[in-house]
Coordinates of C-alpha atoms and ligand atoms in Angstrom, one line a residue:
M50 CA 27.3 26.3 -12.6
A51 CA 28.1 22.7 -12.0
L52 CA 31.3 20.6 -11.8
N53 CA 32.7 19.5 -15.1
V54 CA 32.0 15.8 -14.4
P55 CA 33.3 14.4 -17.8
L56 CA 36.6 16.2 -17.5
L57 CA 37.0 15.4 -13.8
S58 CA 36.3 11.7 -14.4
E59 CA 38.7 11.5 -17.4
L60 CA 41.6 13.2 -15.6
Y61 CA 40.8 11.3 -12.4
D62 CA 41.4 8.0 -14.3
K63 CA 44.9 9.2 -15.2
H64 CA 45.8 9.3 -11.6
P65 CA 44.7 6.1 -9.9
K66 CA 45.1 5.8 -6.1
P67 CA 47.5 3.0 -5.0
A68 CA 45.5 0.3 -3.4
H69 CA 46.0 -0.4 0.4
I70 CA 47.3 3.1 1.2
T71 CA 45.4 5.4 3.4
F72 CA 46.6 9.0 3.1
Q73 CA 46.4 11.6 5.9
Y74 CA 46.8 15.4 5.8
G75 CA 49.3 15.6 8.6
T76 CA 51.4 18.3 10.4
A77 CA 52.3 19.9 7.2
G78 CA 50.1 18.3 4.5
F79 CA 50.5 14.9 2.9
R80 CA 53.9 13.3 3.1
T81 CA 55.1 9.9 2.1
L82 CA 57.2 8.3 -0.6
G83 CA 57.1 10.5 -3.7
D84 CA 56.2 7.7 -6.0
Q85 CA 53.0 7.1 -4.1
L86 CA 51.6 10.6 -4.2
D87 CA 50.4 11.0 -7.8
S88 CA 46.7 10.6 -7.0
V89 CA 47.0 12.9 -4.0
L90 CA 48.5 15.7 -6.1
F91 CA 45.7 15.5 -8.7
R92 CA 43.1 15.7 -5.9
M93 CA 44.8 18.5 -4.1
G94 CA 44.8 20.5 -7.4
V95 CA 41.0 20.1 -7.5
L96 CA 40.7 21.0 -3.8
A97 CA 43.0 24.1 -4.1
G98 CA 40.7 25.3 -6.9
L99 CA 37.6 24.8 -4.7
R100 CA 39.3 26.5 -1.8
S101 CA 39.9 29.5 -4.0
K102 CA 36.3 29.6 -5.2
K103 CA 35.1 29.4 -1.6
L104 CA 37.2 32.4 -0.8
D105 CA 35.8 34.4 -3.7
G106 CA 38.7 33.8 -6.1
K107 CA 41.5 34.6 -3.6
T108 CA 44.8 33.0 -4.7
I109 CA 45.6 29.7 -2.9
G110 CA 49.1 28.3 -2.8
V111 CA 50.2 24.7 -3.3
M112 CA 53.7 23.7 -2.3
V113 CA 55.2 20.3 -3.4
T114 CA 57.8 19.4 -0.8
A115 CA 58.7 17.0 1.9
S116 CA 60.9 19.6 3.6
H117 CA 63.3 17.9 6.1
N118 CA 62.3 14.3 5.1
P119 CA 64.6 12.0 3.1
E120 CA 64.9 12.7 -0.7
A121 CA 62.7 9.7 -1.7
D122 CA 59.7 11.3 0.2
N123 CA 57.6 14.1 -1.2
G124 CA 54.5 15.9 -0.1
V125 CA 52.0 18.6 -0.7
K126 CA 50.4 21.3 1.4
L127 CA 47.9 24.0 0.6
V128 CA 48.5 27.6 1.6
D129 CA 45.7 30.0 2.5
P130 CA 45.4 33.6 1.3
R131 CA 47.4 35.4 3.9
G132 CA 50.2 32.9 3.3
E133 CA 49.3 30.8 6.3
M134 CA 48.7 27.0 6.5
L135 CA 45.3 25.7 5.2
E136 CA 42.4 26.2 7.6
T137 CA 42.3 23.2 9.9
S138 CA 38.6 22.4 9.1
W139 CA 39.6 21.7 5.5
E140 CA 42.3 19.2 6.4
S141 CA 39.7 16.5 7.0
H142 CA 38.1 17.2 3.6
A143 CA 41.6 16.9 2.0
T144 CA 42.1 13.5 3.7
A145 CA 38.6 12.3 2.7
L146 CA 39.2 13.3 -1.0
A147 CA 42.6 11.7 -1.0
N148 CA 41.1 8.3 0.0
V149 CA 38.2 7.8 -2.3
N150 CA 38.6 4.8 -4.7
T151 CA 36.7 5.5 -7.9
A152 CA 35.9 8.4 -10.2
T153 CA 32.2 8.1 -9.3
E154 CA 33.0 8.3 -5.6
F155 CA 35.3 11.2 -6.2
V156 CA 32.7 13.2 -8.2
D157 CA 30.0 12.4 -5.6
A158 CA 32.3 13.4 -2.7
L159 CA 33.1 16.7 -4.5
D160 CA 29.5 17.3 -5.2
A161 CA 28.5 16.7 -1.5
F162 CA 31.4 18.8 -0.3
V163 CA 30.5 21.8 -2.6
K164 CA 27.0 21.7 -1.2
A165 CA 28.0 21.2 2.4
V166 CA 30.5 24.1 2.5
K167 CA 28.4 26.2 0.1
I168 CA 30.9 26.8 -2.7
D169 CA 29.7 29.0 -5.5
L170 CA 31.2 27.2 -8.6
S171 CA 30.8 30.3 -10.8
K172 CA 33.5 32.1 -8.8
P173 CA 37.0 32.2 -10.3
A174 CA 39.7 29.9 -8.9
R175 CA 43.3 31.1 -8.8
V176 CA 46.2 28.9 -7.6
V177 CA 50.0 29.5 -7.5
Y178 CA 52.3 26.6 -7.0
A179 CA 56.0 25.7 -6.6
R180 CA 58.2 22.7 -5.7
D181 CA 61.5 21.9 -4.1
T182 CA 64.4 20.1 -5.8
R183 CA 63.2 16.5 -5.2
P184 CA 63.5 14.3 -8.3
S185 CA 59.9 13.2 -7.9
G186 CA 58.7 16.9 -8.1
P187 CA 58.1 17.4 -11.8
A188 CA 55.8 14.4 -12.2
L189 CA 53.9 15.4 -9.1
V190 CA 53.5 18.9 -10.4
A191 CA 52.1 17.4 -13.7
A192 CA 49.5 15.6 -11.6
L193 CA 48.7 18.8 -9.7
E194 CA 48.2 20.6 -13.0
D195 CA 45.7 18.0 -14.2
G196 CA 43.7 18.6 -11.0
L197 CA 43.8 22.4 -11.5
K198 CA 42.7 21.9 -15.1
A199 CA 39.8 19.6 -14.0
I200 CA 38.4 22.3 -11.7
G201 CA 39.1 25.1 -14.2
A202 CA 41.6 27.0 -12.1
E203 CA 43.7 29.9 -13.4
A204 CA 47.1 28.4 -12.4
H205 CA 50.6 29.9 -12.2
D206 CA 53.8 27.9 -11.8
E207 CA 56.5 29.5 -9.8
G208 CA 58.9 26.6 -10.5
V209 CA 61.5 25.6 -8.0
Q210 CA 61.3 27.8 -4.9
T211 CA 61.7 27.6 -1.2
T212 CA 58.5 27.0 0.8
P213 CA 58.6 30.5 2.4
I214 CA 58.9 32.2 -1.0
L215 CA 55.7 30.5 -2.1
H216 CA 53.9 31.6 1.1
Y217 CA 55.3 35.1 0.6
I218 CA 54.0 35.3 -3.0
V219 CA 50.5 34.1 -1.9
R220 CA 50.3 36.8 0.7
C221 CA 51.5 39.5 -1.8
L222 CA 49.0 38.5 -4.5
N223 CA 46.1 38.6 -2.1
T224 CA 47.0 41.9 -0.5
K225 CA 48.0 43.8 -3.7
G226 CA 46.3 47.2 -3.8
T227 CA 45.0 46.9 -0.2
K228 CA 46.2 48.8 2.9
D229 CA 48.0 45.6 3.9
E230 CA 50.0 45.3 0.7
Y231 CA 52.8 43.0 1.5
G232 CA 55.2 43.4 -1.4
E233 CA 56.0 42.6 -5.0
P234 CA 54.6 39.1 -5.7
T235 CA 57.7 37.6 -7.2
P236 CA 60.8 35.9 -5.9
D237 CA 62.9 39.0 -6.8
G238 CA 60.4 41.1 -4.8
Y239 CA 61.1 38.8 -1.9
Y240 CA 64.8 39.0 -2.1
N241 CA 64.8 42.8 -2.5
K242 CA 62.4 43.3 0.4
L243 CA 64.6 41.2 2.8
A244 CA 67.9 42.6 1.6
T245 CA 66.7 46.2 1.9
A246 CA 65.3 45.7 5.4
Y247 CA 68.5 43.9 6.5
K248 CA 70.7 46.7 5.3
K249 CA 68.5 49.3 7.0
L250 CA 68.6 47.4 10.2
V251 CA 72.3 46.8 10.4
G252 CA 73.2 50.3 9.0
T253 CA 76.9 51.0 9.9
K254 CA 77.3 48.2 12.4
T255 CA 80.6 46.3 12.2
T256 CA 80.4 43.5 9.6
L257 CA 80.4 40.1 11.2
Q258 CA 82.7 37.2 10.2
P259 CA 81.5 35.4 7.1
L260 CA 78.7 33.0 7.8
V261 CA 78.9 29.4 6.6
V262 CA 75.4 28.3 5.4
D263 CA 74.7 24.6 5.0
C264 CA 72.1 24.5 2.2
A265 CA 71.2 20.8 2.8
N266 CA 71.8 20.2 -0.9
G267 CA 68.4 21.7 -1.6
V268 CA 66.5 24.7 -2.9
G269 CA 67.8 26.9 -0.1
F270 CA 71.1 27.2 -2.1
F271 CA 69.2 29.0 -4.9
A272 CA 67.9 31.5 -2.3
I273 CA 71.3 32.1 -0.8
E274 CA 72.8 32.5 -4.2
K275 CA 70.2 35.1 -5.1
I276 CA 70.2 37.1 -1.9
A277 CA 73.9 37.2 -1.2
P278 CA 74.8 39.8 -3.8
L279 CA 72.0 42.1 -2.6
L280 CA 73.5 42.3 0.9
D281 CA 76.5 44.2 -0.4
S282 CA 79.4 44.1 2.0
H283 CA 77.1 43.9 5.1
I284 CA 77.5 40.1 5.4
K285 CA 79.4 37.5 3.5
L286 CA 77.5 34.2 3.1
V287 CA 79.6 31.0 2.4
P288 CA 77.2 28.4 1.0
Q289 CA 78.1 24.7 1.6
N290 CA 76.2 21.5 0.7
V291 CA 75.1 22.9 -2.6
A292 CA 74.8 19.7 -4.7
V293 CA 71.2 20.4 -5.8
D294 CA 71.6 18.2 -8.9
T295 CA 73.2 15.2 -7.3
L296 CA 70.9 12.3 -6.5
G297 CA 70.5 11.0 -3.0
V298 CA 72.2 13.9 -1.1
L299 CA 69.2 16.1 -0.2
N300 CA 69.1 16.4 3.7
H301 CA 71.6 13.6 3.8
A302 CA 74.1 14.0 6.7
C303 CA 73.5 17.7 6.5
G304 CA 70.7 20.3 7.0
A305 CA 68.8 21.6 10.0
D306 CA 67.1 18.3 11.0
F307 CA 70.4 16.4 10.9
V308 CA 72.0 19.0 13.2
K309 CA 69.1 19.1 15.6
T310 CA 68.6 15.4 15.9
Q311 CA 72.3 14.3 15.8
Q312 CA 73.4 17.3 17.8
K313 CA 76.6 17.5 15.8
L314 CA 78.3 19.2 12.9
P315 CA 77.4 18.0 9.4
P316 CA 80.6 15.9 8.5
S317 CA 81.0 17.9 5.3
L318 CA 81.6 21.1 7.4
A319 CA 84.4 19.5 9.5
S320 CA 87.1 20.9 7.3
V321 CA 85.3 24.2 6.6
L322 CA 84.4 25.5 10.1
K323 CA 87.2 26.7 12.3
P324 CA 87.3 27.2 16.1
G325 CA 85.4 30.4 17.1
E326 CA 83.3 30.4 13.8
R327 CA 79.6 30.2 13.6
A328 CA 77.5 28.5 10.8
C329 CA 73.9 27.6 10.1
S330 CA 71.9 24.9 8.4
L331 CA 68.8 25.2 6.4
D332 CA 66.5 22.2 5.7
G333 CA 65.4 20.8 2.3
D334 CA 62.8 23.6 1.5
A335 CA 64.5 26.3 3.6
D336 CA 61.8 26.8 6.2
R337 CA 63.9 25.7 9.2
L338 CA 67.1 27.1 10.5
M339 CA 69.7 25.8 13.0
Y340 CA 72.8 27.7 14.2
Y341 CA 75.9 26.4 15.8
Y342 CA 79.5 27.3 16.4
L343 CA 82.8 25.7 17.4
D344 CA 84.3 27.1 20.6
E345 CA 88.0 27.9 20.9
R346 CA 88.7 24.2 21.6
G347 CA 86.9 23.2 18.5
Q348 CA 83.9 21.8 20.5
F349 CA 80.5 21.9 18.7
H350 CA 77.6 23.9 20.3
M351 CA 74.1 24.0 18.9
L352 CA 71.9 27.2 18.8
D353 CA 68.5 25.8 18.0
G354 CA 65.0 27.3 17.6
D355 CA 64.7 28.0 21.3
K356 CA 68.0 29.9 21.3
I357 CA 66.9 31.9 18.3
A358 CA 63.7 32.7 20.0
A359 CA 65.5 33.9 23.2
L360 CA 67.9 36.1 21.2
V361 CA 65.2 37.7 19.2
T362 CA 62.7 38.1 22.1
A363 CA 65.3 39.9 24.2
F364 CA 66.2 42.2 21.3
I365 CA 62.7 43.1 20.4
S366 CA 61.7 43.6 24.0
D367 CA 64.6 46.0 24.4
L368 CA 63.6 47.9 21.2
V369 CA 60.0 48.2 22.5
K370 CA 61.3 49.7 25.7
G371 CA 63.8 51.8 23.9
S372 CA 61.2 53.3 21.6
G373 CA 58.9 54.3 24.6
L374 CA 56.3 51.8 23.7
E375 CA 56.4 49.6 26.8
G376 CA 52.9 48.9 28.0
K377 CA 51.5 49.6 24.5
I378 CA 53.1 46.6 22.8
E379 CA 53.1 43.2 24.4
V380 CA 55.8 40.8 23.3
G381 CA 54.9 37.1 23.9
V382 CA 56.4 33.8 23.0
V383 CA 54.9 30.5 21.7
Q384 CA 56.7 27.2 22.1
T385 CA 55.9 23.5 21.9
A386 CA 56.6 20.7 24.3
Y387 CA 60.0 20.3 22.5
A388 CA 61.2 23.6 24.0
N389 CA 64.1 23.0 26.3
G390 CA 63.1 23.5 29.9
S391 CA 65.8 26.1 30.4
S392 CA 64.5 28.1 27.5
T393 CA 61.0 28.1 28.8
K394 CA 62.3 29.3 32.2
Y395 CA 64.4 32.0 30.5
M396 CA 61.4 33.2 28.5
E397 CA 58.9 33.0 31.4
D398 CA 61.1 35.3 33.5
R399 CA 60.7 38.0 30.8
V400 CA 57.5 37.6 28.8
P401 CA 54.3 35.6 28.6
V402 CA 54.8 32.2 27.2
R403 CA 52.3 29.7 25.7
C404 CA 52.8 26.0 24.9
V405 CA 50.8 24.5 21.9
P406 CA 50.9 21.3 19.9
T407 CA 53.6 20.7 17.3
G408 CA 52.9 22.3 13.9
V409 CA 53.4 25.8 12.5
K410 CA 49.6 26.2 12.2
H411 CA 49.2 25.9 16.0
L412 CA 52.1 28.2 16.8
H413 CA 51.1 30.8 14.2
H414 CA 47.6 31.2 15.5
A415 CA 48.7 31.4 19.1
A416 CA 51.3 34.0 18.2
E417 CA 48.6 36.1 16.6
H418 CA 47.2 36.8 20.1
F419 CA 50.2 39.0 21.1
S420 CA 51.1 42.4 19.7
V421 CA 54.5 40.8 18.8
G422 CA 54.3 37.0 18.8
V423 CA 57.6 35.2 18.7
Y424 CA 57.1 31.6 17.8
F425 CA 59.8 29.0 17.2
E426 CA 59.9 25.3 17.4
A427 CA 63.1 23.9 18.9
N428 CA 63.7 22.3 15.4
G429 CA 64.3 25.8 14.0
H430 CA 60.9 26.5 12.4
G431 CA 59.5 29.8 13.3
T432 CA 59.0 33.5 12.9
V433 CA 57.8 36.7 14.6
L434 CA 54.3 38.1 13.9
F435 CA 53.4 41.8 14.3
S436 CA 49.7 42.3 14.9
P437 CA 47.8 44.8 12.7
S438 CA 47.3 47.1 15.7
C439 CA 51.0 46.8 16.6
L440 CA 51.9 47.8 13.0
E441 CA 49.5 50.8 13.3
T442 CA 51.1 51.8 16.6
L443 CA 54.6 51.6 15.1
R444 CA 53.6 53.6 12.0
T445 CA 51.9 56.4 14.0
H446 CA 54.0 56.6 17.1
E447 CA 55.7 60.0 17.6
P448 CA 59.1 59.3 19.3
S449 CA 60.0 61.9 21.9
T450 CA 63.8 61.5 21.8
P451 CA 66.4 60.6 19.2
A452 CA 67.0 57.3 21.0
H453 CA 63.3 56.5 20.8
A454 CA 63.3 57.3 17.1
T455 CA 66.3 54.9 16.4
S456 CA 64.6 52.0 18.3
L457 CA 61.3 52.7 16.4
K458 CA 63.2 52.7 13.1
H459 CA 64.7 49.3 13.9
L460 CA 61.3 47.9 14.9
L461 CA 59.9 49.0 11.6
S462 CA 62.8 47.4 9.7
L463 CA 62.1 44.2 11.6
T464 CA 58.5 44.2 10.3
E465 CA 59.9 44.2 6.8
L466 CA 62.7 41.7 7.4
I467 CA 60.7 39.0 9.1
N468 CA 58.4 36.8 7.0
Q469 CA 54.9 37.4 8.3
A470 CA 53.4 34.5 6.4
V471 CA 55.4 31.5 7.7
G472 CA 58.7 30.4 9.3
D473 CA 61.5 31.2 6.9
A474 CA 65.1 30.1 7.2
V475 CA 66.6 32.8 5.0
S476 CA 64.6 35.6 6.7
D477 CA 65.4 34.2 10.1
M478 CA 69.1 33.9 9.3
L479 CA 69.2 37.6 8.4
L480 CA 67.3 38.4 11.5
V481 CA 69.8 36.5 13.7
E482 CA 72.7 38.1 11.9
A483 CA 71.2 41.6 12.4
V484 CA 70.7 41.0 16.1
L485 CA 74.3 39.6 16.5
A486 CA 75.6 42.7 14.8
H487 CA 73.6 45.0 17.1
R488 CA 74.6 43.1 20.2
S489 CA 78.2 42.5 19.0
Y490 CA 77.7 38.9 20.2
S491 CA 79.8 35.9 19.2
G492 CA 78.2 32.5 19.0
E493 CA 79.5 31.9 22.5
Q494 CA 78.0 35.0 24.0
W495 CA 74.6 34.3 22.4
D496 CA 74.8 30.7 23.7
S497 CA 75.4 32.0 27.2
L498 CA 71.8 33.5 27.5
Y499 CA 70.9 30.3 29.2
A500 CA 72.4 26.7 29.5
D501 CA 70.3 24.0 27.7
L502 CA 69.3 21.0 29.7
P503 CA 70.8 17.9 28.0
N504 CA 68.1 16.5 25.7
R505 CA 67.5 13.8 23.1
L506 CA 65.0 13.1 20.4
V507 CA 64.6 9.5 19.2
K508 CA 62.4 8.0 16.5
V509 CA 60.6 4.7 17.1
S510 CA 59.0 2.7 14.2
V511 CA 55.8 1.0 15.2
P512 CA 53.2 -0.8 13.0
N513 CA 50.5 1.9 13.5
R514 CA 51.5 5.3 15.0
N515 CA 47.9 6.4 15.0
V516 CA 47.2 4.4 18.2
F517 CA 49.3 7.1 20.0
K518 CA 47.0 9.9 21.2
T519 CA 48.1 12.9 23.3
E520 CA 46.6 15.7 25.4
D521 CA 48.0 18.8 27.2
A522 CA 49.8 20.2 24.1
E523 CA 51.2 16.7 23.4
R524 CA 52.9 16.5 26.8
R525 CA 50.9 13.4 27.9
L526 CA 49.7 10.2 26.3
V527 CA 46.1 9.2 26.6
S528 CA 46.5 6.2 24.4
P529 CA 47.7 3.4 24.4
P530 CA 46.2 3.0 27.8
G531 CA 48.6 2.7 30.7
L532 CA 51.7 3.8 28.8
Q533 CA 51.7 7.3 30.3
T534 CA 51.7 5.8 33.9
K535 CA 54.8 3.8 33.0
L536 CA 56.5 6.9 31.7
D537 CA 55.6 8.8 34.8
E538 CA 57.1 6.1 37.0
L539 CA 60.3 6.0 35.0
V540 CA 60.9 9.8 34.7
R541 CA 60.7 10.2 38.4
K542 CA 64.0 8.4 38.7
Y543 CA 65.9 11.1 36.8
E544 CA 66.8 14.5 38.3
G545 CA 65.2 17.3 36.2
G546 CA 63.7 14.5 34.0
R547 CA 61.0 15.2 31.5
T548 CA 59.8 13.1 28.6
F549 CA 56.9 12.8 26.2
V550 CA 55.9 10.7 23.3
R551 CA 53.8 11.7 20.2
P552 CA 53.1 10.4 16.7
S553 CA 54.9 12.3 14.0
G554 CA 52.7 14.1 11.5
T555 CA 55.3 14.0 8.7
E556 CA 57.1 10.7 9.1
D557 CA 55.8 7.2 9.8
V558 CA 57.4 7.1 13.3
V559 CA 56.6 7.9 16.9
R560 CA 58.8 10.6 18.4
V561 CA 60.3 10.4 21.9
Y562 CA 61.7 13.5 23.6
A563 CA 63.6 13.4 26.9
E564 CA 65.6 15.9 28.9
A565 CA 67.5 15.6 32.3
R566 CA 70.3 17.2 34.2
S567 CA 73.1 15.1 32.7
R568 CA 73.9 13.8 29.3
G569 CA 74.3 10.2 30.6
H570 CA 70.9 10.3 32.3
V571 CA 69.1 11.8 29.3
D572 CA 70.4 9.2 26.9
E573 CA 69.4 6.5 29.3
L574 CA 66.0 8.0 29.8
A575 CA 65.3 8.5 26.1
F576 CA 66.3 5.0 25.1
K577 CA 64.3 3.4 28.0
V578 CA 61.2 5.4 26.9
A579 CA 61.8 4.3 23.3
G580 CA 62.1 0.7 24.4
I581 CA 58.9 0.9 26.4
V582 CA 57.1 2.4 23.3
Y583 CA 58.6 -0.2 21.0
D584 CA 57.6 -3.1 23.3
S585 CA 54.1 -1.8 23.8
Q586 CA 53.5 -2.1 20.0
N587 CA 55.7 -4.7 18.5
G588 CA 56.3 -7.4 21.1
D589 CA 59.1 -8.9 19.1
P590 CA 62.2 -8.5 21.3
A591 CA 64.4 -10.0 18.5
K592 CA 63.7 -7.0 16.3
R593 CA 64.2 -4.4 19.0
P594 CA 66.7 -1.8 17.9
R595 CA 70.0 -2.3 19.8
E596 CA 70.1 1.2 21.1
F597 CA 66.8 0.7 23.0
L598 CA 68.2 -2.2 25.0
Ligands
LIG695 C1 56.9 20.3 9.7 C2 56.0 21.3 10.4 C3 56.6 21.7 11.7 C4 56.9 20.4 12.5 C5 57.7 19.4 11.7 C6 57.8 18.0 12.4 O1 58.1 20.9 9.4 O2 55.8 22.4 9.6 O3 55.8 22.5 12.4 O4 57.6 20.7 13.7 O5 57.1 19.2 10.5 O6 56.5 17.5 12.6 P1 56.3 16.1 13.2 O7 57.0 16.0 14.4 O8 54.8 16.0 13.4 O9 56.8 15.1 12.2 P2 58.9 20.7 8.0 O10 60.1 21.5 8.1 O11 59.1 19.2 7.9 O12 57.9 21.2 7.0

């Protein structure tokens, strides 16, 4: 069977590539202004079909989202059969296809690709897709559908969903009828699975105070609306920032990325959250989660991905001990360079810890090496993976005491509650709430597990972020030459100082991270580093952002 060249060429011509743009499959797929992505969506439809054919007709997912980015951006990423990110080796094929300039080049590139990776075109292609609430979404989905048609894929539209629900559905569809069956492949199946596991896990524990949930004015609101009634009286969710139909407000002055980067309360919550209360923020596609609380004096305190990882790791480690499985199940943690130094120390004193480059794909794969792999990025993106052998151990273990049996039951509920496909803000939120209920922790008690080193994240715009290359899990720059030496000299002047610079894979900026013993020092360090980065690329002092001076 051959490619349908006439159909591919005809539909290709409906989706011309904008001149002078080079697309790149980045940290989480393609991301840029939504109105520039039409051609990319068409091509990713074709590629998703080919990926499915290559994997013998397994269902591939396509998510149209730009997650935490501003509303005008959009993006697309492919989801592999177990609900994980696209295999890295295919990212370069995606980039190559996104950048060809004519229908002939496109068909030739497809043909060469099909031969090179040995795709049997007679195999079926199955693709399921969804989008977030961005206004550019429907048109991009139409372009995607043309791509799916051009490759002859059997396609299913899940409409507007959170990113983790799409990942969940992909995993369910591909495991249906196998021993690894993951659940009912529908959004309702997802909500029921999580709600049931949550209620089992918290049982008769005292109900916590209502939880304020900042939905970032995005699709997360739909998920909160759906799951809240299924939780009965076990927890009351109070959704805020729910203006999903209002233009211009998605992720604007709210959401997980705002909280993490600004380290403050979304202004819209100022009149909602009272001293002593906790709240959380989702991001635009509900795959990140950030917690915070106001102390008795009304002071804001952030509980980020590192704090979530610490809370969850300690809880799971105690359950493993409590069920008599110590030595048989190893709990490990995966972090990135953004992890606060204090969190790394807290973890290393308890469990093995690995540091990997930014991007869920890196964390996910590293976490698979542990029986229970807890992975969280400081930005609130993460989950906990239970290995197949760990699941087997949990299912077959004979507890020798009632206390062992209770801990084992809780561990089994956790395997149902925690999304095994990808980081998931709603699943993670219920996980945190369950642990808080078990521990009887307030936000303040949770926060006291360790004290964060003051830190700051700064974005620097440069003409070409691709000149920045890193090594050592992104902790050191190898290019531009000489820059790392300057950073080393600078950071030595700050007690407890640490800094690194890396190009973002989702925004057209270079990110600067810094931490030090005091707030004053860390701000100074971060802005000095940002200034050095800016000067190394722009050379126009007149345009230097004021805060870098
Ligand atoms: C995506 C990735 C995350 C990553 C984040 C920022 O998150 O899935 O793993 O931490 O981008 O990446 P970068 O610093 O390279 O821009 P999201 O929530 O935007 O999909």
